[in-house]
mmCIF file of C-alpha atoms and ligand atoms in Angstrom:
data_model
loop_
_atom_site.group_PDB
_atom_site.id
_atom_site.type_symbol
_atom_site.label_atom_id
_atom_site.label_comp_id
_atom_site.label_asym_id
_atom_site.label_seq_id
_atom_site.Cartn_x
_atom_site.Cartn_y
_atom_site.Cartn_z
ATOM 1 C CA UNK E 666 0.000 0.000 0.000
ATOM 2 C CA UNK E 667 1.788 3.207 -1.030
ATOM 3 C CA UNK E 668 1.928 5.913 1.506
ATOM 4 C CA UNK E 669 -1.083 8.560 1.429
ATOM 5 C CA UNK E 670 -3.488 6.746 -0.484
ATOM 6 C CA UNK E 671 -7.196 6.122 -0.063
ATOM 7 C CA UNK E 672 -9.782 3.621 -0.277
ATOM 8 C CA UNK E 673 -12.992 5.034 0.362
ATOM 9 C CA UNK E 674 -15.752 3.455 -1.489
ATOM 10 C CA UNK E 675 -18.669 4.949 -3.051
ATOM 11 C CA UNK E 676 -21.932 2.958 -4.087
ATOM 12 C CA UNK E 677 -24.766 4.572 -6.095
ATOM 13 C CA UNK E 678 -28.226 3.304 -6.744
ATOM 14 C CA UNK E 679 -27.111 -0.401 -6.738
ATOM 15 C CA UNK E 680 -29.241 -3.057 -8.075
ATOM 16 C CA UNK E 681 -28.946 -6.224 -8.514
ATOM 17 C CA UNK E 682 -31.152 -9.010 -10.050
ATOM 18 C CA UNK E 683 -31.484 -12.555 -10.307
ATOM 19 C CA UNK E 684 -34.145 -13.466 -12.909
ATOM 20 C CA UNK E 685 -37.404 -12.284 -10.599
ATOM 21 C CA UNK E 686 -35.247 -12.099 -7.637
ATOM 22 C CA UNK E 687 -34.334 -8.394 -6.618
ATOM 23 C CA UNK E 688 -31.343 -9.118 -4.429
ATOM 24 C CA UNK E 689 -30.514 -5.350 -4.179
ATOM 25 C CA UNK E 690 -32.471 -2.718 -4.637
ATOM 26 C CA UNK E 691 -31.067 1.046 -5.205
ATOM 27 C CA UNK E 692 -28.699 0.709 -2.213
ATOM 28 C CA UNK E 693 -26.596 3.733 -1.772
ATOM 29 C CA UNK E 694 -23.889 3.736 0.836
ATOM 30 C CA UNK E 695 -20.325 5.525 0.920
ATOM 31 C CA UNK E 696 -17.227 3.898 3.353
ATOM 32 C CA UNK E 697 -14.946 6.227 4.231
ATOM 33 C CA UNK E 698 -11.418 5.709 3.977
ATOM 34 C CA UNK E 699 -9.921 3.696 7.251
ATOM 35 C CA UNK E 700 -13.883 3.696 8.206
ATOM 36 C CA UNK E 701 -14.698 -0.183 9.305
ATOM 37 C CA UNK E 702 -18.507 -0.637 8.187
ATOM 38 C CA UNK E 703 -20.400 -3.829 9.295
ATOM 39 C CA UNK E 704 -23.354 -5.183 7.632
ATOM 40 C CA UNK E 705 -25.655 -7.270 9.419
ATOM 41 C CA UNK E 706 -29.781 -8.614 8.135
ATOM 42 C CA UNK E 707 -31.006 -11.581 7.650
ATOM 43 C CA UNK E 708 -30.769 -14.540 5.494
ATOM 44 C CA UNK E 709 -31.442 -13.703 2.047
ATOM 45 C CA UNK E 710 -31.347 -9.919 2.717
ATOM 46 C CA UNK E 711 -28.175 -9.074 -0.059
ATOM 47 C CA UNK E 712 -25.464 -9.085 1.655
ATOM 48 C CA UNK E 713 -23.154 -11.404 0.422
ATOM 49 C CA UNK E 714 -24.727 -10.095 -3.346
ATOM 50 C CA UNK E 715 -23.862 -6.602 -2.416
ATOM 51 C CA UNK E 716 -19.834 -7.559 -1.091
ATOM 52 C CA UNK E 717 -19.354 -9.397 -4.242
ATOM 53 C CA UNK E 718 -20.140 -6.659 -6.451
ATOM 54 C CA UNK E 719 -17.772 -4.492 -4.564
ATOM 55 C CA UNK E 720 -15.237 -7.324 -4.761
ATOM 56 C CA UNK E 721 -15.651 -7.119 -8.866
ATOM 57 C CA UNK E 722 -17.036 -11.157 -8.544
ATOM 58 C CA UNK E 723 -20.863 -10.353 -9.446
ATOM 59 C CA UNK E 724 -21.976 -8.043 -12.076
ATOM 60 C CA UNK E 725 -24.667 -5.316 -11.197
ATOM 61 C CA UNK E 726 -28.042 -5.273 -13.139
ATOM 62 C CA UNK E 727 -27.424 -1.035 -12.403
ATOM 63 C CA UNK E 728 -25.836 1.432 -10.434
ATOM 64 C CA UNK E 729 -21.982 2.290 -9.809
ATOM 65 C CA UNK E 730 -19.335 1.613 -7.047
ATOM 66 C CA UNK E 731 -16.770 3.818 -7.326
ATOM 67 C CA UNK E 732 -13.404 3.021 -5.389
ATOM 68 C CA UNK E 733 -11.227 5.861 -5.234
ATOM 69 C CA UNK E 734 -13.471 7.585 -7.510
ATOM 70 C CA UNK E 735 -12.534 4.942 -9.832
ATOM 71 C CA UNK E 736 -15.940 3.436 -11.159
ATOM 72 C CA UNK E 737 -15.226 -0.662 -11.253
ATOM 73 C CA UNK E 738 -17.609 -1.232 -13.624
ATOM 74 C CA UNK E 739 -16.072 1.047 -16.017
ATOM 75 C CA UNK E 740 -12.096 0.363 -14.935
ATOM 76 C CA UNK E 741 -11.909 -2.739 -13.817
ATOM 77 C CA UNK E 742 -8.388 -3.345 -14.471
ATOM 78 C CA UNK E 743 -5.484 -4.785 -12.590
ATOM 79 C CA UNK E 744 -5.668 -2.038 -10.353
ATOM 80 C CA UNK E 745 -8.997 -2.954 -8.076
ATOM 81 C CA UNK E 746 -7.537 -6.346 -7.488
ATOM 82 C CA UNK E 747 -4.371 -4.871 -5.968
ATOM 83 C CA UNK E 748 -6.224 -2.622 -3.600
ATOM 84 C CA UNK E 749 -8.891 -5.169 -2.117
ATOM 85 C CA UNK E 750 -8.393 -7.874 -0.085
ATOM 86 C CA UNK E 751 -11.413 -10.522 -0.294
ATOM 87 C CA UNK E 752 -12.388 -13.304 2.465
ATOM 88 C CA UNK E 753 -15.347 -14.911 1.518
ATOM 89 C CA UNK E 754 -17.241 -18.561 1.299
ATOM 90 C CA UNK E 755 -14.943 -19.566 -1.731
ATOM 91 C CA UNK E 756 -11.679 -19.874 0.010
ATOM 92 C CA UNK E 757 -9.850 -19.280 -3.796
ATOM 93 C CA UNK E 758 -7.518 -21.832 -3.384
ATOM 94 C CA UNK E 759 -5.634 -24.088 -5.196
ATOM 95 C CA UNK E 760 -6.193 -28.075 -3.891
ATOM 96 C CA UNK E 761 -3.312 -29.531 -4.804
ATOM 97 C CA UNK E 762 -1.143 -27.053 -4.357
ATOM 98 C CA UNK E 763 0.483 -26.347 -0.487
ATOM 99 C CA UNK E 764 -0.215 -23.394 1.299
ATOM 100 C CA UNK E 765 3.199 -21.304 0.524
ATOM 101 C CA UNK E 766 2.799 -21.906 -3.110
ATOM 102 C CA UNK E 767 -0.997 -20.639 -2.642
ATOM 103 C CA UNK E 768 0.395 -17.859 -0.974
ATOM 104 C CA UNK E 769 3.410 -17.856 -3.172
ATOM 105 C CA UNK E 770 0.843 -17.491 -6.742
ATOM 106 C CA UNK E 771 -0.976 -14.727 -5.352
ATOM 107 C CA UNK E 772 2.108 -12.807 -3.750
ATOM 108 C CA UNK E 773 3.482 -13.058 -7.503
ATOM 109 C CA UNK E 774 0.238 -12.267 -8.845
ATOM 110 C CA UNK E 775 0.130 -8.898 -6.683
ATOM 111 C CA UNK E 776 4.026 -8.566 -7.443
ATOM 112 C CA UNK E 777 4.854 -8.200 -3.725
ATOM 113 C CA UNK E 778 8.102 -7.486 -2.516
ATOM 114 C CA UNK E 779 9.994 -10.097 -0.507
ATOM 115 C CA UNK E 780 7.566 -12.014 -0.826
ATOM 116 C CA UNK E 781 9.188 -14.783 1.218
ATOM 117 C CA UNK E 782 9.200 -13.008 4.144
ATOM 118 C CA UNK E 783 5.984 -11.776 3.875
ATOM 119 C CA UNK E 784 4.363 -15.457 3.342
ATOM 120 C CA UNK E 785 6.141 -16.539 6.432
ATOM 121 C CA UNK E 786 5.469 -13.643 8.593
ATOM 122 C CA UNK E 787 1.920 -14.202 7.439
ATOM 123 C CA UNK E 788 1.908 -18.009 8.150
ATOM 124 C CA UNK E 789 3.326 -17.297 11.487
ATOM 125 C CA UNK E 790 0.528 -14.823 12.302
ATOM 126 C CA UNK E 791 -2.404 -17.088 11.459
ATOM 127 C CA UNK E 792 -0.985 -20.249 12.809
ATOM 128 C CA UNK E 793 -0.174 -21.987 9.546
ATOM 129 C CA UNK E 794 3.812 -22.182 9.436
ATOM 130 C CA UNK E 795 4.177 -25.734 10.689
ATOM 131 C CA UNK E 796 1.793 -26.592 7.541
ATOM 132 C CA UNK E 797 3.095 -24.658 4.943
ATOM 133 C CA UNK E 798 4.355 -27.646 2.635
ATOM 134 C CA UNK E 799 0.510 -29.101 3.534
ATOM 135 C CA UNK E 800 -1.931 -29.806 0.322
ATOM 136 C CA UNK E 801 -4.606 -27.318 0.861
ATOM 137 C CA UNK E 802 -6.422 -30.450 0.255
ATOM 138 C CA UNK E 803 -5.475 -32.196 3.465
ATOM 139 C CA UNK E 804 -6.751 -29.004 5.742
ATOM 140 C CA UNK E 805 -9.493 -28.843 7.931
ATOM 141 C CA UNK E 806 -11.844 -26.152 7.487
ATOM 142 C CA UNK E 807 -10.699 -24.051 10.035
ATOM 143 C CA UNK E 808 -7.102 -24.023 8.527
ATOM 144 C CA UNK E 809 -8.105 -23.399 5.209
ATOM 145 C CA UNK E 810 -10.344 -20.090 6.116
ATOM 146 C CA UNK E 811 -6.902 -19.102 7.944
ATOM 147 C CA UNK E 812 -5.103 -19.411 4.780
ATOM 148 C CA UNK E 813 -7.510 -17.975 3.143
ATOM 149 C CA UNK E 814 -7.011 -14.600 5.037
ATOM 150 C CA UNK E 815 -3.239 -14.676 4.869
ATOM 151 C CA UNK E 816 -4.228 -15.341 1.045
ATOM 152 C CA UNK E 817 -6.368 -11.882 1.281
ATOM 153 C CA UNK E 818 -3.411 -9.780 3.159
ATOM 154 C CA UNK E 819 -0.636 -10.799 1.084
ATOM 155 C CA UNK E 820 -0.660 -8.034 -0.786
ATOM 156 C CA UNK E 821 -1.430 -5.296 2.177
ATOM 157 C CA UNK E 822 -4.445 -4.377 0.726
ATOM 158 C CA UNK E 823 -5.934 -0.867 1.697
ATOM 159 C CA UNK E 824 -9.537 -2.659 1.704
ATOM 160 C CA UNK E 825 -10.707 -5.574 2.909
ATOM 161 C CA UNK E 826 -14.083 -7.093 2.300
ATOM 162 C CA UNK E 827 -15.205 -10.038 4.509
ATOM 163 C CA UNK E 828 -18.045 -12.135 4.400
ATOM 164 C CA UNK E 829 -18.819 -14.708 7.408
ATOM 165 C CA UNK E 830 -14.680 -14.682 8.366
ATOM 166 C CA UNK E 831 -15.342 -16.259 11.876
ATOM 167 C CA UNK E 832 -17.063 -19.591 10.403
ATOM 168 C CA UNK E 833 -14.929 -22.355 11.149
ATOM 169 C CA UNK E 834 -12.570 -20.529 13.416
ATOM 170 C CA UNK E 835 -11.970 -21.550 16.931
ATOM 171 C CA UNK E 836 -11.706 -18.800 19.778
ATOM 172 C CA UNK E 837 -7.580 -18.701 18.993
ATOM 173 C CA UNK E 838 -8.303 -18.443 15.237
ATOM 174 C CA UNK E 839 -11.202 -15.589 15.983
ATOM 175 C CA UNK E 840 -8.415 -13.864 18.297
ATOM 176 C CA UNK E 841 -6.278 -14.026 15.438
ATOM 177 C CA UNK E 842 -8.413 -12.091 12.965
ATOM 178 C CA UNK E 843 -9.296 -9.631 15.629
ATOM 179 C CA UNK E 844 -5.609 -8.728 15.898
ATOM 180 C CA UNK E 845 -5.426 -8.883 11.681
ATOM 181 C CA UNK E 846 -8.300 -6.479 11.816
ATOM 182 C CA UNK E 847 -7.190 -3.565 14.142
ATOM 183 C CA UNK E 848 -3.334 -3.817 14.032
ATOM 184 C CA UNK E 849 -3.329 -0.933 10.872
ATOM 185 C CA UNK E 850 -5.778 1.394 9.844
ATOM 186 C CA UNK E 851 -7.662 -0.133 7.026
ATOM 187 C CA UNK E 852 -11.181 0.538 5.176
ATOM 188 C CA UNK E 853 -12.576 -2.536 6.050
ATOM 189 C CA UNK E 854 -16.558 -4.206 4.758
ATOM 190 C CA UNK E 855 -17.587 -6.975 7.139
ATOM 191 C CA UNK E 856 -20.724 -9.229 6.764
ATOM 192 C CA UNK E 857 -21.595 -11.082 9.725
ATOM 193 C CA UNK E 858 -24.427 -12.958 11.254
ATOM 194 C CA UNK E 859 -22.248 -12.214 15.071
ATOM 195 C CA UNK E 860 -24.241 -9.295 16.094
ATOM 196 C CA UNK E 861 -22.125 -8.638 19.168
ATOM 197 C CA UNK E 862 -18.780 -9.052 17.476
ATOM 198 C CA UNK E 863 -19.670 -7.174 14.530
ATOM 199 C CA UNK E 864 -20.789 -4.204 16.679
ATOM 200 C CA UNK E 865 -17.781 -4.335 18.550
ATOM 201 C CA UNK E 866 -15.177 -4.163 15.812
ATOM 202 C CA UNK E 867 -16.607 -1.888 13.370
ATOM 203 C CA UNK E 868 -16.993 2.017 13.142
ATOM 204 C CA UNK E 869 -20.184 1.854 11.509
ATOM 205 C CA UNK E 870 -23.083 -0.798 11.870
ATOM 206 C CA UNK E 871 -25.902 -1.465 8.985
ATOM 207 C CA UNK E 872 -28.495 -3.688 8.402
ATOM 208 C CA UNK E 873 -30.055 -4.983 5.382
ATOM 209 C CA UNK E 874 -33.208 -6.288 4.554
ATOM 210 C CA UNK E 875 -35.176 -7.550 1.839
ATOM 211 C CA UNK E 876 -31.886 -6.362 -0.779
ATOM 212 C CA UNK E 877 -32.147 -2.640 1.147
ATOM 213 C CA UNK E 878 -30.382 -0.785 3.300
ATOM 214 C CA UNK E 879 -32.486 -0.324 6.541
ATOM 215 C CA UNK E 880 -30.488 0.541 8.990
ATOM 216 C CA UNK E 881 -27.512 2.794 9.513
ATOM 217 C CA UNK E 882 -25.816 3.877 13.423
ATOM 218 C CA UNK E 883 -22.544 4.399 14.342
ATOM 219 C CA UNK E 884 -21.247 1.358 16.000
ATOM 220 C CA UNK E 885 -19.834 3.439 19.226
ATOM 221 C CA UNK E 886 -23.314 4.911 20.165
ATOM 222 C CA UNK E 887 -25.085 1.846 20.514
ATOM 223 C CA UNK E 888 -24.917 -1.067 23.213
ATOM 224 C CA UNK E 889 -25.573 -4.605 22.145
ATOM 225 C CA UNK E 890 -29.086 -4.710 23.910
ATOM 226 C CA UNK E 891 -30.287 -1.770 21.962
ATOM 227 C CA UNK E 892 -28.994 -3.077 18.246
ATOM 228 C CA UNK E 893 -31.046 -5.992 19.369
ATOM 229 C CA UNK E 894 -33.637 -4.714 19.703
ATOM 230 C CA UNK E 895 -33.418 -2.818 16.192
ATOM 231 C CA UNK E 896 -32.175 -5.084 14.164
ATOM 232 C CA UNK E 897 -35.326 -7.636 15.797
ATOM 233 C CA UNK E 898 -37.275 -4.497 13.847
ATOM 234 C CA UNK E 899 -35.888 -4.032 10.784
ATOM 235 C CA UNK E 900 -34.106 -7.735 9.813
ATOM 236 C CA UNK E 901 -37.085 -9.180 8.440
ATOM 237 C CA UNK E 902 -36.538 -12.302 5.866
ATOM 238 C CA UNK E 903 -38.034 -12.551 2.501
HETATM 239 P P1 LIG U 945 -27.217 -15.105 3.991
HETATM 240 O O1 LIG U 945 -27.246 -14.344 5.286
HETATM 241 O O2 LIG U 945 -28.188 -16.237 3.975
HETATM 242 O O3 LIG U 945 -25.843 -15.467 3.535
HETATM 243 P P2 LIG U 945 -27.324 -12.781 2.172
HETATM 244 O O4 LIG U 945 -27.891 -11.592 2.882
HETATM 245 O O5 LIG U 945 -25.871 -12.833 1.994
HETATM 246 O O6 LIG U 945 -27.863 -14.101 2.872
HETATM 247 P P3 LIG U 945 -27.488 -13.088 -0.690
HETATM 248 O O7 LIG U 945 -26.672 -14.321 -0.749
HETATM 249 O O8 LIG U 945 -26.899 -11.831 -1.164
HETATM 250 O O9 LIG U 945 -28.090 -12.873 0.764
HETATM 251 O O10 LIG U 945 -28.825 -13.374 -1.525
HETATM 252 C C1 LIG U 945 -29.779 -12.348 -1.774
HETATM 253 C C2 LIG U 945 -30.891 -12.921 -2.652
HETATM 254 O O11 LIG U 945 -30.355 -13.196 -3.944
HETATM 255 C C3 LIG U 945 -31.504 -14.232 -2.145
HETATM 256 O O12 LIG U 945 -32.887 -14.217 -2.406
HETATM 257 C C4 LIG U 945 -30.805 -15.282 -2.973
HETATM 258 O O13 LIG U 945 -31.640 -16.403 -3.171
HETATM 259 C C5 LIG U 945 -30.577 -14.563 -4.279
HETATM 260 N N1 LIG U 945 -29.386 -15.046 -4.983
HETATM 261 C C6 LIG U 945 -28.105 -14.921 -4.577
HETATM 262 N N2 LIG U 945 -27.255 -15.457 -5.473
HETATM 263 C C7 LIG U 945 -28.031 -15.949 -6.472
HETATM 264 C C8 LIG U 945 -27.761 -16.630 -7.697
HETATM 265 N N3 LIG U 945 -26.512 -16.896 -8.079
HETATM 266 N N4 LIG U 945 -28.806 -16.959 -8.461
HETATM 267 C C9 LIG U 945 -30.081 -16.691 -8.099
HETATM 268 N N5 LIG U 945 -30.404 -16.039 -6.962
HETATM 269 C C10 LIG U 945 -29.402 -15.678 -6.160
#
């Protein structure tokens, strides 16, 4: 990440659609740089439609997402993968290879500088350096979502976008993130069914329903019993 640059993201009037299925509807919403939004709502409600269109993996029916005023839609070059880091479902790694040539592929791909320090540094951080010459293959699930975010902070990326990072982790592994998630200022997209967690880490706290945005607080102003008690209001399912 070069020195002085931002990552604040910009969404316009996004919608998304799946045959008769509105997934997102017109959502507007801006991150500031450094800012650390979380998105909560319930099953169904867009959330995992609306990070992967900021992540450049799903395609809008309409609307814009500008990152760094750069529209992605428009520019989606090598550039947008450099400057976001993605953990979601798909782990985006390779079986059959081990996890430092995982690592090693996507360090290359990102051209990162010694990049052999930086895998091991990383592999040390989330756990994984006495199984770096492992097949991804032979992990369990918990291991492979740690690889998975060393795999989406090998390149330092100014933003990271996380959907459901704490499935599969154990209370060491959850510790872990924590730490990965407030050790440098970063602009940061969580989605998370851990209401208390995801209050607790972010700056900002939204909820979606029904592919909308409902719901919009500052994290810091709320306690847990009274984001309960909204998001029991305005989380309602399909
Ligand atoms: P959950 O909390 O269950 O993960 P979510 O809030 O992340 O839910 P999305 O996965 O974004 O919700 O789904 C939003 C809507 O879009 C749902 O009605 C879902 O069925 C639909 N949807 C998502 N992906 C597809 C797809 N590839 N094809 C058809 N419909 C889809």
């Amino acid at each position: 990440m070069s020195e002085g640059a931002t990552s604040g993201i910009r969404i316009r009037r996004l919608t998304k659609t799946y045959g008769r299925i509105r997934a997102l509807h017109q959502i507007n919403l801006d991150i500031q740089t450094n800012d650390f939004l979380t998105i909560v709502g319930a099953n169904g409600a867009g959330k995992s439609t609306l990070l992967g269109i900021i992540a450049g993996l799903i395609r809008p029916s309409r609307g814009q997402v500008l990152l760094d005023g750069q529209d992605m839609m428009q520019d989606r070059d090598e550039m947008v993968g450099y400057k976001i880091g993605v953990l979601a479902d798909h782990a985006y790694l390779y079986e059959e290879l081990t996890v430092y040539e995982n690592l090693q592929f996507y360090g290359r791909l990102y051209d990162v500088r010694s990049l052999n320090d930086k895998i091991e540094s990383l592999l040390e951080r989330v756990g994984m350096i006495s199984r770096s010459k492992s097949m991804v293959k032979t992990l369990s699930r918990g291991m492979r979502q740690r690889v998975a975010l060393a795999r989406a902070m090998v390149h330092d990326p100014p933003v990271l976008l996380l959907d459901e990072p704490y499935v599969g982790l154990d209370q060491g592994g959850m510790d872990m993130l924590q730490m990965f998630l407030t050790d440098q200022p970063r602009t940061v997209l969580l989605v998370t069914h851990d209401l208390p967690r995801g209050l607790e880490v972010s700056d900002r706290i939204a909820i979606m329903s029904r592919g909308r945005m409902v719901y919009e607080a500052t994290s810091t102003d709320l306690s847990f019993d009274a984001f309960d008690q909204v998001y029991r209001k305005f989380a309602v399912m399909m």
